[in-house]
Short mmCIF file of C-alpha atoms in Angstrom, two decimals:
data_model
loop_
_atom_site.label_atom_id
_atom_site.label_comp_id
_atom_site.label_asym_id
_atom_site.label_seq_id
_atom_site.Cartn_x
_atom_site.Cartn_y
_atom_site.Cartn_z
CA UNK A 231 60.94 18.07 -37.61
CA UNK A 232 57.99 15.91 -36.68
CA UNK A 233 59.14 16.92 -32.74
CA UNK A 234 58.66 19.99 -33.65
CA UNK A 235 55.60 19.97 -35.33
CA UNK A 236 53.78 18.06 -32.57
CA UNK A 237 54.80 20.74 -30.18
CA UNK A 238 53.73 23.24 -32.05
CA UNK A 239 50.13 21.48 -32.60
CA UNK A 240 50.25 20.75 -29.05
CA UNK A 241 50.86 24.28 -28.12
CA UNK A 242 47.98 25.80 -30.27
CA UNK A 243 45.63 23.03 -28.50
CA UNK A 244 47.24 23.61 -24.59
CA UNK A 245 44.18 25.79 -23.77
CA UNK A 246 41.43 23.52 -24.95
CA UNK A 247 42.86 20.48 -24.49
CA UNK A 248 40.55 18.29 -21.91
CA UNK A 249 41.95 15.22 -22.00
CA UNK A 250 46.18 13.69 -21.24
CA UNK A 251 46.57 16.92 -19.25
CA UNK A 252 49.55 17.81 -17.33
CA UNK A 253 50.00 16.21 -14.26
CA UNK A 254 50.31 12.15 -13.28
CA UNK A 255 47.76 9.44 -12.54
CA UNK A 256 48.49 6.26 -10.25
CA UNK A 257 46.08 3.67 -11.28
CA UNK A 258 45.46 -0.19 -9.68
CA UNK A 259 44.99 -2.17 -12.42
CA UNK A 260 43.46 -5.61 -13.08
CA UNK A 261 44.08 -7.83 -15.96
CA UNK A 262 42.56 -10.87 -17.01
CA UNK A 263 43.04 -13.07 -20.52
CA UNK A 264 45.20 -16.07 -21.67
CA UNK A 265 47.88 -17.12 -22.36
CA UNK A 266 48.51 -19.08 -26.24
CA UNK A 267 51.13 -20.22 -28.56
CA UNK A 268 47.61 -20.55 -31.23
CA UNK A 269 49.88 -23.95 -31.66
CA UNK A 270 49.51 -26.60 -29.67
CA UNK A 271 46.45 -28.92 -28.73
CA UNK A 272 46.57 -27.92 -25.22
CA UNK A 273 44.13 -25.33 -24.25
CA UNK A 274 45.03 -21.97 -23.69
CA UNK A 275 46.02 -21.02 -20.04
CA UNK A 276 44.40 -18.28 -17.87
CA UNK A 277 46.08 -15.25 -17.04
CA UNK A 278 45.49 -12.75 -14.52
CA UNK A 279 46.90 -10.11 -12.39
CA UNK A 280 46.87 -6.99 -10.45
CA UNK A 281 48.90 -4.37 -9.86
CA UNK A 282 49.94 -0.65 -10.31
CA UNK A 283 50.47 1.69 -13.07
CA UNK A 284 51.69 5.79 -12.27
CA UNK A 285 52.03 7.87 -15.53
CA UNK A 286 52.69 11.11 -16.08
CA UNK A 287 52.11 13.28 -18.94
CA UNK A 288 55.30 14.06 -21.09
CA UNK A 289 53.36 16.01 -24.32
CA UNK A 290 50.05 17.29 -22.98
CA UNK A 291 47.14 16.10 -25.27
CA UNK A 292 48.85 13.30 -26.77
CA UNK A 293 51.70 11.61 -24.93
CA UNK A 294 52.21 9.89 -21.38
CA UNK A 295 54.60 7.40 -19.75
CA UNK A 296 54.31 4.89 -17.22
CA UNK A 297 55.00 1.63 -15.54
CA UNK A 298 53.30 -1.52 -15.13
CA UNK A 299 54.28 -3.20 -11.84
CA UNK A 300 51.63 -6.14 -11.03
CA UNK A 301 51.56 -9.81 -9.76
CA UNK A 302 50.33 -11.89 -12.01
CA UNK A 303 48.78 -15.65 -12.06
CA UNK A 304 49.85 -17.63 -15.25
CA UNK A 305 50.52 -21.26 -15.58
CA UNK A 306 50.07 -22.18 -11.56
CA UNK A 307 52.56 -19.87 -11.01
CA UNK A 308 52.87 -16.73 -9.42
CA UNK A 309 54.63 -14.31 -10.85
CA UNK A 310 56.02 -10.62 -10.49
CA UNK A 311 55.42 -8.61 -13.92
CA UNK A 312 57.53 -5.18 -14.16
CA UNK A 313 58.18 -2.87 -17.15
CA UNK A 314 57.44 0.78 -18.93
CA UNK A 315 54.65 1.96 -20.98
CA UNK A 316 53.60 4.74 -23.13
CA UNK A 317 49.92 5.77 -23.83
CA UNK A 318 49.28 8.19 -27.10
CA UNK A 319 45.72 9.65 -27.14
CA UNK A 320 44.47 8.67 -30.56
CA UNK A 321 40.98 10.39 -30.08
CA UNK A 322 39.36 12.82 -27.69
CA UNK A 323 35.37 12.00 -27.33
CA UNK A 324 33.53 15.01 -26.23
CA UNK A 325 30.82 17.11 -26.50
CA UNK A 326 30.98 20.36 -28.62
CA UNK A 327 30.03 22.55 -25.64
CA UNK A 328 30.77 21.08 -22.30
CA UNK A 329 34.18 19.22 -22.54
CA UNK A 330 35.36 15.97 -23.21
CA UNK A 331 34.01 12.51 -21.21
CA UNK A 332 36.92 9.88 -22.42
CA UNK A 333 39.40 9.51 -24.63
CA UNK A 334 40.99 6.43 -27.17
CA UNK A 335 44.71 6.50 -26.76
CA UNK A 336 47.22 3.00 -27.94
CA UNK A 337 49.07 1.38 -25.38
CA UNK A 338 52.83 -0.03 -25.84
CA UNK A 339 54.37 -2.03 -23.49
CA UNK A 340 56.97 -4.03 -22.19
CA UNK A 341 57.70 -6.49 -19.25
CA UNK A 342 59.86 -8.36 -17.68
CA UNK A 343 58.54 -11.30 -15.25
CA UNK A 344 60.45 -13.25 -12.57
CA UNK A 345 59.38 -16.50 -14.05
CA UNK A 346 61.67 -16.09 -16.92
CA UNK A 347 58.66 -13.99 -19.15
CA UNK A 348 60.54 -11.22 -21.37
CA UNK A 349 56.84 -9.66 -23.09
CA UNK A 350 56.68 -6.63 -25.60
CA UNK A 351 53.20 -5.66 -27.40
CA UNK A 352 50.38 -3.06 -27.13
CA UNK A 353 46.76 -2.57 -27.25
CA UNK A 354 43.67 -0.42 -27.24
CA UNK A 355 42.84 1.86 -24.31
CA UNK A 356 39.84 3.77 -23.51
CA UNK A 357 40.00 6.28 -20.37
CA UNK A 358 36.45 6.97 -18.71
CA UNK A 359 35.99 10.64 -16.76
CA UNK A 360 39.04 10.18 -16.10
CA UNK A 361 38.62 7.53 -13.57
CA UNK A 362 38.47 4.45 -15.10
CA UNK A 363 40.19 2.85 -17.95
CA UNK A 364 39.20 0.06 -19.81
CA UNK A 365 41.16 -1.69 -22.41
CA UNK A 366 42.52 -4.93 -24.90
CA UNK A 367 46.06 -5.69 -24.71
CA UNK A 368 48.79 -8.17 -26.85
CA UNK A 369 51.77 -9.07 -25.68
CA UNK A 370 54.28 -11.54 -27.38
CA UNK A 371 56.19 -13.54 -24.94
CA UNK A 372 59.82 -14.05 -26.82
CA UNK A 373 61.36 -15.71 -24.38
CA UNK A 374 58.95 -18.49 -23.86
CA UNK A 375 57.02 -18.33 -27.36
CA UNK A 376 53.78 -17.55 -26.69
CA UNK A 377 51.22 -14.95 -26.35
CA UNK A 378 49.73 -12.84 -23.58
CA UNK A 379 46.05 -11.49 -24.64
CA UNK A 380 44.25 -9.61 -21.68
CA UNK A 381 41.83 -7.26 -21.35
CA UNK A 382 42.15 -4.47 -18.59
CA UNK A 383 40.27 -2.51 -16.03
CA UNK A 384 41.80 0.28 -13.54
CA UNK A 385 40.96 2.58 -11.41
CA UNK A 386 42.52 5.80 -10.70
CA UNK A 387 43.36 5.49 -6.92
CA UNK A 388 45.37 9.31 -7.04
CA UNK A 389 42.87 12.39 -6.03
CA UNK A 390 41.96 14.87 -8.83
CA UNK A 391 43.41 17.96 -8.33
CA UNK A 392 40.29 20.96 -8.55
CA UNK A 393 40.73 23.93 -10.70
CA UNK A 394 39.42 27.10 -8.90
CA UNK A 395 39.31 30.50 -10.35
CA UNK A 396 41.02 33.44 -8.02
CA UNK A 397 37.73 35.10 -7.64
CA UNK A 398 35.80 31.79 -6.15
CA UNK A 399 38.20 31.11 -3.37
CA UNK B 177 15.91 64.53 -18.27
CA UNK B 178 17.35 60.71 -16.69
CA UNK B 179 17.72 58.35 -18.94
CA UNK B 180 17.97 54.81 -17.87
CA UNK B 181 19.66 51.66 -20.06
CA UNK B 182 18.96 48.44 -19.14
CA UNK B 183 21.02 45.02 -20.75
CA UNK B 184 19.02 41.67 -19.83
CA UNK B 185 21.34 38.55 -19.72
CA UNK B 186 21.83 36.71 -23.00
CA UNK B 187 25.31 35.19 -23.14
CA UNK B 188 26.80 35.71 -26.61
CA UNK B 189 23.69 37.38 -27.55
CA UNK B 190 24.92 40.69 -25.65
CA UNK B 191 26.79 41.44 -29.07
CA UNK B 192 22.84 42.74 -30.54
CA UNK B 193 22.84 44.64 -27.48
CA UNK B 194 26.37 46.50 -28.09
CA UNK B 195 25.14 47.38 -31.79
CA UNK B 196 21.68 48.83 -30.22
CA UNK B 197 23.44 51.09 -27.96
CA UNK B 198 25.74 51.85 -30.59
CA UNK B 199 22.77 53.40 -32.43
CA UNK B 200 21.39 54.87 -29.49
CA UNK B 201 24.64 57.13 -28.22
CA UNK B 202 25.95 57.39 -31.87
CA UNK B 203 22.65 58.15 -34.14
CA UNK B 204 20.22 59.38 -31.09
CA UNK B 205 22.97 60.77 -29.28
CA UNK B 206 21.45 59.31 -25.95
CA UNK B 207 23.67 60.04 -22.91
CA UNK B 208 22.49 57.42 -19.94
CA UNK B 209 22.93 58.34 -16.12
CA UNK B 210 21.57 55.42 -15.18
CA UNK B 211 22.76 51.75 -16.45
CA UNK B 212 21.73 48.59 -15.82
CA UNK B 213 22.86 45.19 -16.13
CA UNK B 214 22.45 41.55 -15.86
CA UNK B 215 25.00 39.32 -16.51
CA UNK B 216 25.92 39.87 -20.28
CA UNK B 217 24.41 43.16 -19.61
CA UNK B 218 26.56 43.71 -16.71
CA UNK B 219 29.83 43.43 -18.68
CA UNK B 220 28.67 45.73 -20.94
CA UNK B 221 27.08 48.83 -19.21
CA UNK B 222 30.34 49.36 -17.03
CA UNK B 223 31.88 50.20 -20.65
CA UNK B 224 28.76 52.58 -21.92
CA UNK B 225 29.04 54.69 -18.86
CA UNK B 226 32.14 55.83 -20.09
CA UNK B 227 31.58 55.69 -23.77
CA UNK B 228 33.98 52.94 -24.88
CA UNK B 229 32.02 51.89 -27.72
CA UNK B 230 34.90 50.44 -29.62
CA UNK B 231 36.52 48.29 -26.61
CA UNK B 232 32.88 46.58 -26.27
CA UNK B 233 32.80 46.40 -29.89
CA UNK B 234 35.98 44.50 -30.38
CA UNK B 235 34.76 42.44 -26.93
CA UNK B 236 31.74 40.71 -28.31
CA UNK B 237 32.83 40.47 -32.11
CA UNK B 238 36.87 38.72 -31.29
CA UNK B 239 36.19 36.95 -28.56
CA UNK B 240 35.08 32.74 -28.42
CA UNK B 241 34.32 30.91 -25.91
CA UNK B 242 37.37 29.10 -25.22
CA UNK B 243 38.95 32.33 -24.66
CA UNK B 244 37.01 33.08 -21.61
CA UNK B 245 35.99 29.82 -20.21
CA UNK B 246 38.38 26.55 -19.46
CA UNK B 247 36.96 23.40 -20.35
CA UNK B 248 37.57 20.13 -18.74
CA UNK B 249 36.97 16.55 -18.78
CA UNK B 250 33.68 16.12 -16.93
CA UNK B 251 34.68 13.86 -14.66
CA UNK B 252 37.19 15.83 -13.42
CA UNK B 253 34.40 18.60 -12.07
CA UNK B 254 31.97 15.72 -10.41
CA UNK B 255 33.54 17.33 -7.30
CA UNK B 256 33.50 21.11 -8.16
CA UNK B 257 30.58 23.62 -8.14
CA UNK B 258 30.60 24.10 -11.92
CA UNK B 259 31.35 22.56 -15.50
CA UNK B 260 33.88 25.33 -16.50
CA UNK B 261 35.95 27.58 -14.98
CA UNK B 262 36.34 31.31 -15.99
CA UNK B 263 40.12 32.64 -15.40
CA UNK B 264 39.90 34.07 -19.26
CA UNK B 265 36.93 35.78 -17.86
CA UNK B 266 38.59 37.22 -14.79
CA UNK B 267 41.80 38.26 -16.92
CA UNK B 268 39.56 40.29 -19.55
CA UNK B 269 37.47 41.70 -16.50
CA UNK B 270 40.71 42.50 -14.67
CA UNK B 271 42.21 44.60 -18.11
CA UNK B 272 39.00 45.85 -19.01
CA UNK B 273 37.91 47.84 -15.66
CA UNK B 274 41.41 48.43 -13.89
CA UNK B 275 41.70 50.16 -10.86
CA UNK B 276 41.52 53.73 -12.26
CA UNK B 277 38.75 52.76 -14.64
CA UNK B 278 36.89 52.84 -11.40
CA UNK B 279 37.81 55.50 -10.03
CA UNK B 280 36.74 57.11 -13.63
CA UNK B 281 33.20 55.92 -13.39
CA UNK B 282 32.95 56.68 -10.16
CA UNK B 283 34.19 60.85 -10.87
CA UNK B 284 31.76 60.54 -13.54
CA UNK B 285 28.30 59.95 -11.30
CA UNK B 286 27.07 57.57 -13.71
CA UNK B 287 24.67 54.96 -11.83
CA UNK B 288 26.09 51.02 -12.38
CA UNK B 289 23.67 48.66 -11.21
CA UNK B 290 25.18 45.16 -11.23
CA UNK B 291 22.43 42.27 -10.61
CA UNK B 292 23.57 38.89 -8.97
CA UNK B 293 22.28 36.08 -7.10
CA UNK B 294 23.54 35.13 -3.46
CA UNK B 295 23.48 31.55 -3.25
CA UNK B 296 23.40 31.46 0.86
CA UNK B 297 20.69 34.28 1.37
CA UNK B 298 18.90 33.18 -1.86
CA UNK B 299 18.35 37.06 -2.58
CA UNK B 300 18.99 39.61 -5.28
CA UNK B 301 22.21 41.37 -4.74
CA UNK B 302 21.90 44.29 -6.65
CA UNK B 303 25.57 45.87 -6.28
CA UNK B 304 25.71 49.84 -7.51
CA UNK B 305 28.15 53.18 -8.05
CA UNK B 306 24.99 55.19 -7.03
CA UNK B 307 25.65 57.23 -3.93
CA UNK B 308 22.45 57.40 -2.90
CA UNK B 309 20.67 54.07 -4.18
CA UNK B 310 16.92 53.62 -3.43
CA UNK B 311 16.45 50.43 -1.02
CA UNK B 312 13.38 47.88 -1.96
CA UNK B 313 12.39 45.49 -0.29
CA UNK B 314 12.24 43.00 -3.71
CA UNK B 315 16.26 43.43 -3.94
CA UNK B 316 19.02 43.94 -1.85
CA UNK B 317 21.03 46.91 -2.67
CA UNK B 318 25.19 46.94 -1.93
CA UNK B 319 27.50 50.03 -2.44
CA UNK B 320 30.64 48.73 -3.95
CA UNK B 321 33.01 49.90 -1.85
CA UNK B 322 36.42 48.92 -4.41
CA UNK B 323 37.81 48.22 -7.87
CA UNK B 324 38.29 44.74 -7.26
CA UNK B 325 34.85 44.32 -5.44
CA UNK B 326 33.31 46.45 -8.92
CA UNK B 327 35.23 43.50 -11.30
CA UNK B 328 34.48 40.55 -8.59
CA UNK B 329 30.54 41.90 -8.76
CA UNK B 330 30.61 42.01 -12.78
CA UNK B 331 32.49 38.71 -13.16
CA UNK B 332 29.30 37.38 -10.26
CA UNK B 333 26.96 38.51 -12.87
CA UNK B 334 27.64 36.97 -15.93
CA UNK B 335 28.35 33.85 -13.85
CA UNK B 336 25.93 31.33 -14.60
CA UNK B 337 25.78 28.92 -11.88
CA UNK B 338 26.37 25.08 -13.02
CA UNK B 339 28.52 26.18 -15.61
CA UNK B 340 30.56 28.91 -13.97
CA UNK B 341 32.18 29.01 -10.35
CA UNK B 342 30.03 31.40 -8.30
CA UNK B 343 32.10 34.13 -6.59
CA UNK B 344 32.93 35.88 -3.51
CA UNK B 345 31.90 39.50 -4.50
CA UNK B 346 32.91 40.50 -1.19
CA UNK B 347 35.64 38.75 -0.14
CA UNK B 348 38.02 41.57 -0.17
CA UNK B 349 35.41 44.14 1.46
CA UNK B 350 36.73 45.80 4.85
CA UNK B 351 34.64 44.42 7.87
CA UNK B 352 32.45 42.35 5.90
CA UNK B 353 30.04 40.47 7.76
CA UNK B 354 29.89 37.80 5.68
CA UNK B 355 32.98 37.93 3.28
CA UNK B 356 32.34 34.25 2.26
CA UNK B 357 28.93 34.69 0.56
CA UNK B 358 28.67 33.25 -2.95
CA UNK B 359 26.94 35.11 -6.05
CA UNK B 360 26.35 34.42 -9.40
CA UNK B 361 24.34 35.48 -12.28
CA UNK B 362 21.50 38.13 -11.47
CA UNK B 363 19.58 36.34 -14.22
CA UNK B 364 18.51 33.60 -11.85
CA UNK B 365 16.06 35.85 -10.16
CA UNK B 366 15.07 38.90 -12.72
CA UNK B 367 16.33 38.45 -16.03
CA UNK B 368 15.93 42.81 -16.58
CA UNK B 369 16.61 45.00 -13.84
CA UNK B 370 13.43 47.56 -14.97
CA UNK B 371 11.87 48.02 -11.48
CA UNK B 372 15.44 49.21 -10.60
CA UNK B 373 15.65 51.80 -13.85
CA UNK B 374 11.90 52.91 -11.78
CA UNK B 375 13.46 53.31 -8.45
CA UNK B 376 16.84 54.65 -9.57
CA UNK B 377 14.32 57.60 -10.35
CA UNK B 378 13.97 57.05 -14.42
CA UNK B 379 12.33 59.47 -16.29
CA UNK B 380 13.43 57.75 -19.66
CA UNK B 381 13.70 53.63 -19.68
CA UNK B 382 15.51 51.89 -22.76
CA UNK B 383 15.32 48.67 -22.08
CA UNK B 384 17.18 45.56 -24.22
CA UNK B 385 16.12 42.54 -24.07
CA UNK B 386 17.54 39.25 -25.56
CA UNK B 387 15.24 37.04 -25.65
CA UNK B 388 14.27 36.01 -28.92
CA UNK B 389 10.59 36.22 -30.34
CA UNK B 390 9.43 32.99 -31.37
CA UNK B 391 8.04 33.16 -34.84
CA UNK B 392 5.31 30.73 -36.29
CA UNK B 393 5.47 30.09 -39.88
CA UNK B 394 2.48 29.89 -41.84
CA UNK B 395 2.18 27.75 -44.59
CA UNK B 396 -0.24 27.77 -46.62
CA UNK B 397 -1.29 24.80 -48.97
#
């Protein structure tokens, strides 16, 4: 029922709808943060990585999907850091007249790292004229007990595609 | 006696002009030869020539602006020539003034005068249904030559450039010199075609214009 009812909303909104448009985005993305357990004395270790992150839009105005595929520096190790996401566009900020310049949307994740790190958690993401996005992550670390919190910055790398009426080509 | 009606540009404000030639054909019982438009004006004079009060009606009192413009994310037109685009616009244009709608205005000898812009030449385009249209050196005067070159040079005029994609009136034209040329709204270089109404050979010039007086309030204390 609630399916339904977001595809209906969606539907009404598929003409004015500015912002998680159809279509995919391939973004190189750069993370930064620590690492904590908010236990022990030992002082919280730096985190930081960079890597790639396609998504594609699976309900147009609220809903895409993704993966996160990076290398990532934690603990003096290197370390490969792979898993899915989904973004859901919380708020669309705009002007009344000319179309939207960015967007809100929260951020769940997962990953999987090849130095044993098995990470679920979320964040805050804020997309910028649809080029950059900027954002706060948390991710809890169950397999080795402690947290990941990182903020984020990507670019979108992919070209945007232009809309052109019949009668201007 | 010719009559002339001439429609200044004015966006949504066109709807005061579709009520005031309402009055005029309806009350007055004005029939014009010659009409005259500029960019809201021009979608609405192809519809007085041939009387259809109540299509223009229902145009400018039903219709928003999200259902003739697409809006985007602005940074997703940094590389385009303007904020919106207007495939509503070319849809309504399209049903509105079909191929035998032309032909219909053009059995009927009424005088269109479309204004536009070109954006390469710099010049005003007027484009016209006349079949003998007066030349002047302050305008350049175009027969339209086809339906779709009639909607193309309607759609030019009500394009406002920055916001809406300029277009290729004469893309389509047979033999064209210059089939790539860009035009947009006539309102860029004269906002009401009069001197036109004057060399169309006007006896009679009603002229509508949309911008609004500016009124000064006087208090007194």
């Amino acid at each position: 029922m609630a399916l339904v009812l977001i595809f209906i909303v969606t539907g009404i909104n598929a003409q004015t709808e500015t912002e998680f448009t159809k279509g995919w985005l391939f973004n190189l993305k750069l993370t930064n943060g620590v690492a904590t357990n908010f236990k022990s004395g030992s002082p919280d270790m730096y985190t930081g990585g960079l890597g790639i992150n396609p998504q594609v839009t699976m309900v147009p105005g609220l809903l895409r999907i993704g993966i996160n595929a990076s290398a990532v520096y934690n603990d003096k190790k290197f370390s490969g850091l792979f898993g899915p996401m989904a973004a859901l566009k919380l708020k669309t900020f705009g002007t009344e007249n000319f179309g939207s310049f960015a967007n809100m949307h929260l951020i769940a994740e997962a990953n999987w790292g090849t130095n044993h790190q098995q990470m679920i958690g979320g964040g805050l993401g804020f997309e910028i004229l649809s080029l950059a996005h900027i954002g706060l992550t948390a991710q809890r670390d169950y397999k080795l007990n402690n947290w990941w919190l990182q903020s984020f910055i990507a670019i979108r790398l992919n070209k945007i595609k232009q809309e052109e009426d019949r009668y201007a080509r | 006696m010719k009559q002339a009606l001439v429609i200044s540009g004015g966006g949504s404000k066109g709807a005061f002009a579709v009520g005031v030639v309402k009055d005029l054909m309806n009350i007055y019982q004005l029939d014009f030869n010659t009409l005259i438009g500029t960019s809201t004006g021009a979608l609405i004079v192809p519809l007085v020539a041939l009387g259809e009060l109540e299509k223009l009606e229902d145009l400018y009192t039903s219709v928003t602006d999200d259902q003739i413009l697409v809006k985007y994310n602005l940074g997703k037109r940094l590389n385009s020539n303007s904020i919106f685009t207007a495939g509503p616009l070319s849809d309504k244009i399209d049903a509105l003034y079909t191929d035998e709608y032309f032909e219909k205005v053009l059995k009927s000898e009424k005088e269109i005068y479309l204004t536009t812009t070109c954006l390469q030449t710099e010049e005003l385009v007027v484009f016209t249904t006349a079949k003998h249209p007066v030349e002047n050196s302050y305008y350049n005067v175009r027969k339209i030559v086809s339906a779709d070159q009639f909607r193309r040079a309607i759609l030019a005029s009500a394009s406002q450039p920055v916001f809406m994609p300029p277009v290729k009136v004469n893309k389509t034209v047979p033999n064209e010199t210059f089939p790539e040329n860009q035009f947009v709204d006539g309102g860029v270089r004269e906002y009401a075609g009069i001197g036109m109404a004057v060399d169309a050979g006007a006896e009679e010039i009603f002229t509508i214009i949309h911008s609004a007086k500016k009124l000064r309030i006087q208090t007194s204390n």
